[in-house]
mmCIF file of C-alpha atoms in Angstrom:
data_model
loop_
_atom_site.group_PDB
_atom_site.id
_atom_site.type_symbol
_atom_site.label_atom_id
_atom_site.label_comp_id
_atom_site.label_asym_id
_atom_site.label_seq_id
_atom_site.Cartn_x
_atom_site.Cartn_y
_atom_site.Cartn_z
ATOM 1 C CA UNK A 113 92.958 74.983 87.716
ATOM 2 C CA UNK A 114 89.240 76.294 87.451
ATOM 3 C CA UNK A 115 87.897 74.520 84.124
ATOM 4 C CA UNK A 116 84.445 76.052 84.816
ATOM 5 C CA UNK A 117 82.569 78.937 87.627
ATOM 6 C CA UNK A 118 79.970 76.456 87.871
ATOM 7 C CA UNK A 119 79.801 73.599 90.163
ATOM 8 C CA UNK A 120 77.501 69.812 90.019
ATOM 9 C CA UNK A 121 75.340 69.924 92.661
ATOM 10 C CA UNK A 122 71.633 69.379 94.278
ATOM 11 C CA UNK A 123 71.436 71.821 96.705
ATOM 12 C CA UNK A 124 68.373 74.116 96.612
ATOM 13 C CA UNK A 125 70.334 76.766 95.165
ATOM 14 C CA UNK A 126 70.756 74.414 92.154
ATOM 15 C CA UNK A 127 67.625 73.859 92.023
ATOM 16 C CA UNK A 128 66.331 77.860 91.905
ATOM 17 C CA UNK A 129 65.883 79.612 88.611
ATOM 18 C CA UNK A 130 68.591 82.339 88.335
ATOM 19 C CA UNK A 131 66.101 85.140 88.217
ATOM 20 C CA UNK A 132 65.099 84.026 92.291
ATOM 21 C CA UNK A 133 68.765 83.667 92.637
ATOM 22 C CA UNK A 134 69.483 87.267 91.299
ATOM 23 C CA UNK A 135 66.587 89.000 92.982
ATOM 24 C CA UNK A 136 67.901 87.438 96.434
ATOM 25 C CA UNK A 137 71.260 88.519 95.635
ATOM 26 C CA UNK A 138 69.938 91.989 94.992
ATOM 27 C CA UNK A 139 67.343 92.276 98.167
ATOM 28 C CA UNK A 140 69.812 91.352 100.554
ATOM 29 C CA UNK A 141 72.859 93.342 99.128
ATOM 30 C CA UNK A 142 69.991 96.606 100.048
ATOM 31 C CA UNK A 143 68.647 94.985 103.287
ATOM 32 C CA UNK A 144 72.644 94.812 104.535
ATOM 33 C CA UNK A 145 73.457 98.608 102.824
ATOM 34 C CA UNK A 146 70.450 99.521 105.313
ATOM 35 C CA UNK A 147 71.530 97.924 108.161
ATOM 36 C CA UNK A 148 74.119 99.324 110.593
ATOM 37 C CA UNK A 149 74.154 96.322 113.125
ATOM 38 C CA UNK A 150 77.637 94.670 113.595
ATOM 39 C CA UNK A 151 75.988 91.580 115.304
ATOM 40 C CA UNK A 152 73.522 91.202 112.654
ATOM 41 C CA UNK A 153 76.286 91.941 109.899
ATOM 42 C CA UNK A 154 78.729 89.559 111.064
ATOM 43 C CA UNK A 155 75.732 87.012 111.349
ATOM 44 C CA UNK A 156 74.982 87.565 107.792
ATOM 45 C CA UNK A 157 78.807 86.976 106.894
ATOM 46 C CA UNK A 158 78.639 84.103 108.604
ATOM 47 C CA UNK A 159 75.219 82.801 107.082
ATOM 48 C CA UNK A 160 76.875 83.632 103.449
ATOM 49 C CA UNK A 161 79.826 81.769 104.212
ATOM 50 C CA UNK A 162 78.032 78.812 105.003
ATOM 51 C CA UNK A 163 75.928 78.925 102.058
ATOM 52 C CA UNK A 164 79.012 78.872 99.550
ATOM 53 C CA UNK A 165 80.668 76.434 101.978
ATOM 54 C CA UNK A 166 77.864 74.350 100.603
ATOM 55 C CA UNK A 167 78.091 74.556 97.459
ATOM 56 C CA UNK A 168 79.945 71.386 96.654
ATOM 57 C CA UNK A 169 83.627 73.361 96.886
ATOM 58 C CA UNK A 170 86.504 71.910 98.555
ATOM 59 C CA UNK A 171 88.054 75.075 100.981
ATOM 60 C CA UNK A 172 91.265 75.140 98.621
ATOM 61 C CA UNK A 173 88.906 75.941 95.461
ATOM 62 C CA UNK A 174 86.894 77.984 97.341
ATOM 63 C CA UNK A 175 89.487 80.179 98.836
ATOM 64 C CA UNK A 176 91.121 80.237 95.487
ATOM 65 C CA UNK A 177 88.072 81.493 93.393
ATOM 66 C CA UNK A 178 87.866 84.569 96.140
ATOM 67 C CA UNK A 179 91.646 85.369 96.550
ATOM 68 C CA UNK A 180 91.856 88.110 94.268
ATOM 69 C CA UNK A 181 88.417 89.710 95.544
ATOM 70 C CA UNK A 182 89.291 89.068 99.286
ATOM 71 C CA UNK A 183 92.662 90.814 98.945
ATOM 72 C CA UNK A 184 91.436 94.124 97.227
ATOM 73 C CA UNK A 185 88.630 94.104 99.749
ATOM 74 C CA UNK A 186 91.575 93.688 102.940
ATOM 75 C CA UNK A 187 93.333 97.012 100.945
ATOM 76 C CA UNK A 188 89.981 98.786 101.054
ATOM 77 C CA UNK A 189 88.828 97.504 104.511
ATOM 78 C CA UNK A 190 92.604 99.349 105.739
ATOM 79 C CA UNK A 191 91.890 102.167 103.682
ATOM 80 C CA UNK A 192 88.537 102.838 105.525
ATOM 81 C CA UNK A 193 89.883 101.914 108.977
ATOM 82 C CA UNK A 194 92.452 104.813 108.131
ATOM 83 C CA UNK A 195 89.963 106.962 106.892
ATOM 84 C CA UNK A 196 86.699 106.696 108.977
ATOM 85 C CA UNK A 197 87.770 104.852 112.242
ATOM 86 C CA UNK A 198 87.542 100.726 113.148
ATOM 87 C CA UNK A 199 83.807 100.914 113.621
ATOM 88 C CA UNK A 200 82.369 102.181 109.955
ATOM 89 C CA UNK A 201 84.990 100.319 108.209
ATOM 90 C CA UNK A 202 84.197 96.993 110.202
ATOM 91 C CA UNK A 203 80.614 97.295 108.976
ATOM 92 C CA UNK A 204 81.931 98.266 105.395
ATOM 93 C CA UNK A 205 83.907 95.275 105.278
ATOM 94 C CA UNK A 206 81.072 92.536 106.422
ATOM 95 C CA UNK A 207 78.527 94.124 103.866
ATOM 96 C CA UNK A 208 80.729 93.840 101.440
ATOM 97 C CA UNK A 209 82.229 90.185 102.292
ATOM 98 C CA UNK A 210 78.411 89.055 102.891
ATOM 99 C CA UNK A 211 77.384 90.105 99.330
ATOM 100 C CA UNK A 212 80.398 88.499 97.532
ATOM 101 C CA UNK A 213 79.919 85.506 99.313
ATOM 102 C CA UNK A 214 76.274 85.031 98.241
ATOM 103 C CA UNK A 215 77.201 86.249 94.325
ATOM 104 C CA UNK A 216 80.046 83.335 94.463
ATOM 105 C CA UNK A 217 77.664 81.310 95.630
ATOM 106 C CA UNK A 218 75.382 82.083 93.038
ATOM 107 C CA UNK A 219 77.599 81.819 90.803
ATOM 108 C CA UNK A 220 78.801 78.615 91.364
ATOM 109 C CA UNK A 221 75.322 77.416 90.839
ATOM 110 C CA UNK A 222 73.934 78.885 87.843
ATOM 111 C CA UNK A 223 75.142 78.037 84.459
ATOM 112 C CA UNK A 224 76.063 80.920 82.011
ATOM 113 C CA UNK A 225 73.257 79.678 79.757
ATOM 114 C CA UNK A 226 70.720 80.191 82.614
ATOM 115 C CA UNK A 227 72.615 83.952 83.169
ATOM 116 C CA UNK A 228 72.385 84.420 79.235
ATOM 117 C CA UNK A 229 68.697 83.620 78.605
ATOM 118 C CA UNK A 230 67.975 86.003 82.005
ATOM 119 C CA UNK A 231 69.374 88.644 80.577
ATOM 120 C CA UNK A 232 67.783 88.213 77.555
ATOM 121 C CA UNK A 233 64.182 88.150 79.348
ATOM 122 C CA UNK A 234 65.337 91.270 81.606
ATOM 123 C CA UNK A 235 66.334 93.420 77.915
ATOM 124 C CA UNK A 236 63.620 91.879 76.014
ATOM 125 C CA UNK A 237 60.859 94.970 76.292
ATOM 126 C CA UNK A 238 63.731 97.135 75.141
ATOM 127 C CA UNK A 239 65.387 94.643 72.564
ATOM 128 C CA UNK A 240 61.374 95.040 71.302
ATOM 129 C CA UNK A 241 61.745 98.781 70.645
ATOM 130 C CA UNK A 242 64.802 98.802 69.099
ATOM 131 C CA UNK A 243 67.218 99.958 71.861
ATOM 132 C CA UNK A 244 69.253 97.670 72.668
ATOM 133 C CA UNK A 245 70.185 93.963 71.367
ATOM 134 C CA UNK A 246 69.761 91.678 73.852
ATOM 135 C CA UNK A 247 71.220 88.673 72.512
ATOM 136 C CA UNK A 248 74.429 90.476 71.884
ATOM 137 C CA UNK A 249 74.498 91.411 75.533
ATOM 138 C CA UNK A 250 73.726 88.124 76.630
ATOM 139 C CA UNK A 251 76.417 86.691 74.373
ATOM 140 C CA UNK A 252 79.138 89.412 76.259
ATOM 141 C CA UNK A 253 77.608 88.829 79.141
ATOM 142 C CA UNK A 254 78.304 84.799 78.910
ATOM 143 C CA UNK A 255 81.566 85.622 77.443
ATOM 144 C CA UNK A 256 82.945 87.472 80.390
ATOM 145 C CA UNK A 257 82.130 84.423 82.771
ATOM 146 C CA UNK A 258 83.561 81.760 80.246
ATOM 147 C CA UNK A 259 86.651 84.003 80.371
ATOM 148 C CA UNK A 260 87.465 84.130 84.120
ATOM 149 C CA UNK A 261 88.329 80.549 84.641
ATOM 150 C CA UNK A 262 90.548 80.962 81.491
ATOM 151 C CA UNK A 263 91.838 84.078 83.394
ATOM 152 C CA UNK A 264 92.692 82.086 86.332
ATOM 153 C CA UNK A 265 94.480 79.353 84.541
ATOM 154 C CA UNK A 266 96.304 81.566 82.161
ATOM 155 C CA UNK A 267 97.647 83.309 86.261
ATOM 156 C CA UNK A 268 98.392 79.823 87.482
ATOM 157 C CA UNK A 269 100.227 78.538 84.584
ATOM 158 C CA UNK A 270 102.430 81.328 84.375
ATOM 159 C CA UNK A 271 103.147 81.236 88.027
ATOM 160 C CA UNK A 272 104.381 77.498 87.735
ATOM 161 C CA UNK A 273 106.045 78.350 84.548
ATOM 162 C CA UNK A 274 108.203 80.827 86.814
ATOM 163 C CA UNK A 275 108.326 78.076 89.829
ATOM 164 C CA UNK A 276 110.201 75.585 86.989
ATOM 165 C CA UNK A 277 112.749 77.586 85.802
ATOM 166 C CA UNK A 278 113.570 78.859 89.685
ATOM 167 C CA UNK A 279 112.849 82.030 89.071
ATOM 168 C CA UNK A 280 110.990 84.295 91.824
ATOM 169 C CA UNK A 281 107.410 84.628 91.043
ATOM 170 C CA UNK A 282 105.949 88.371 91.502
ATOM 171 C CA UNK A 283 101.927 89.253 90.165
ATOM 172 C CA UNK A 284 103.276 92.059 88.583
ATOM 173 C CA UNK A 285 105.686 90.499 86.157
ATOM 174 C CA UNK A 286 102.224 87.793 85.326
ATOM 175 C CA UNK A 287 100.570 91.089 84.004
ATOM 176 C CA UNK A 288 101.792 92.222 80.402
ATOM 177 C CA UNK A 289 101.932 88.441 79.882
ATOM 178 C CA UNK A 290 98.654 87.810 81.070
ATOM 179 C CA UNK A 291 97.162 90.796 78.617
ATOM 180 C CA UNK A 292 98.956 88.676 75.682
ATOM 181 C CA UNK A 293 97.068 85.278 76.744
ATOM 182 C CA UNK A 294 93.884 87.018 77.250
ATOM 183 C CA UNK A 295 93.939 88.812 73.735
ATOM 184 C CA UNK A 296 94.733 85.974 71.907
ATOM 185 C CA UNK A 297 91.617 84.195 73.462
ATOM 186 C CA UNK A 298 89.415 86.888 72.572
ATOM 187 C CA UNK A 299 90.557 87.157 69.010
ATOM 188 C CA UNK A 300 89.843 83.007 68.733
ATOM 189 C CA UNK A 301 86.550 83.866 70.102
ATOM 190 C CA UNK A 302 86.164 86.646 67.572
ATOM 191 C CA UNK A 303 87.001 84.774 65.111
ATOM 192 C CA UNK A 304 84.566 81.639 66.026
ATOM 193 C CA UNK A 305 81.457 84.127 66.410
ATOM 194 C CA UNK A 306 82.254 85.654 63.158
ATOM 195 C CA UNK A 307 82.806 82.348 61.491
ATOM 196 C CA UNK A 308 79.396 81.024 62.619
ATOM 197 C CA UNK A 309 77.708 83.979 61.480
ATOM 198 C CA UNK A 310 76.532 85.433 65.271
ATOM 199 C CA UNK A 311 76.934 88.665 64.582
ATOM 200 C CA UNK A 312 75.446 91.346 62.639
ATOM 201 C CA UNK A 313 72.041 88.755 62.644
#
């Protein structure tokens, strides 16, 4: 099960400040909307594979964190195949496999402290005015990563619940279930942020 998105490691995206990381993330994702090269695409794919490879993730864990993305991708890769022939959805589908590869990767390297306190700097001039509070988007911000390893355990647990009692396991049936778990986290949390006194500072 994943206990955390973020993964031990000295590699030199470890080492970047999540702002680089972020403004990478975002200059590539328009550099590969711009570019209408299969060879290059599939070369990027390839290049962003290798760079979560890296990471410090076993291929199980790696494959696992993805599985859900990868799979509604495949529906949508069919969907444009269908729709606007092999060639446009074969670039669709590299673009989009290249960018989630490098935000995994990115993810898996940054802590949610270091994605909290940029998010904090990004919302600070308007924070300033009055607009917005950007420690309260921070805080969902952080809350929404914390969550998705708890999402993913909540999935697995349930599926070897099922496996125990010899009863075939189906996604669908992990769903209202699922809702229950998550709901019940987010009131704890609620109720540990209202406890400490976070919000309405």
């Amino acid at each position: 099960m994943l206990k955390s998105l973020y993964v031990d490691g000295h590699t030199f995206l470890h080492r970047a400040s999540a702002g680089a990381k972020m403004a990478a993330l975002a200059l590539c994702g328009i550099a590969l909307y711009f570019t209408h090269s299969t060879i290059i695409l599939a070369s990027a794919t390839v290049l962003a594979g290798t760079i979560y490879l890296r990471v410090g993730l076993d291929l199980r864990e790696a494959y696992a964190r993805l599985k859900p993305v990868l799979f509604t991708i495949g529906i949508l890769a069919l969907v444009n195949w269908w729709v606007l022939g092999f060639g446009i959805a074969a670039m669709q589908l590299l673009r989009i496999i290249a960018i989630v590869l490098l935000a995994a990767a990115i993810t898996a390297t940054t802590r949610i402290a270091e994605f909290m306190a940029l998010i904090e700097w990004l919302l600070g001039p308007l924070d300033r005015r009055g607009l917005v509070r950007a420690s309260d988007i921070s805080l969902a911000l952080g809350l929404v990563l914390r969550f998705v390893p708890d999402i993913f355990a909540h999935y697995e647990g349930l599926k070897d619940a099922h496996v125990a009692r010899g009863i075939p396991f189906r996604p669908a049936r992990a769903i209202g279930p699922m809702i229950i778990l998550v709901l019940k986290d987010a009131d704890s949390i609620a109720e540990a942020i209202d406890a400490r006194g976070i919000r309405g500072l």
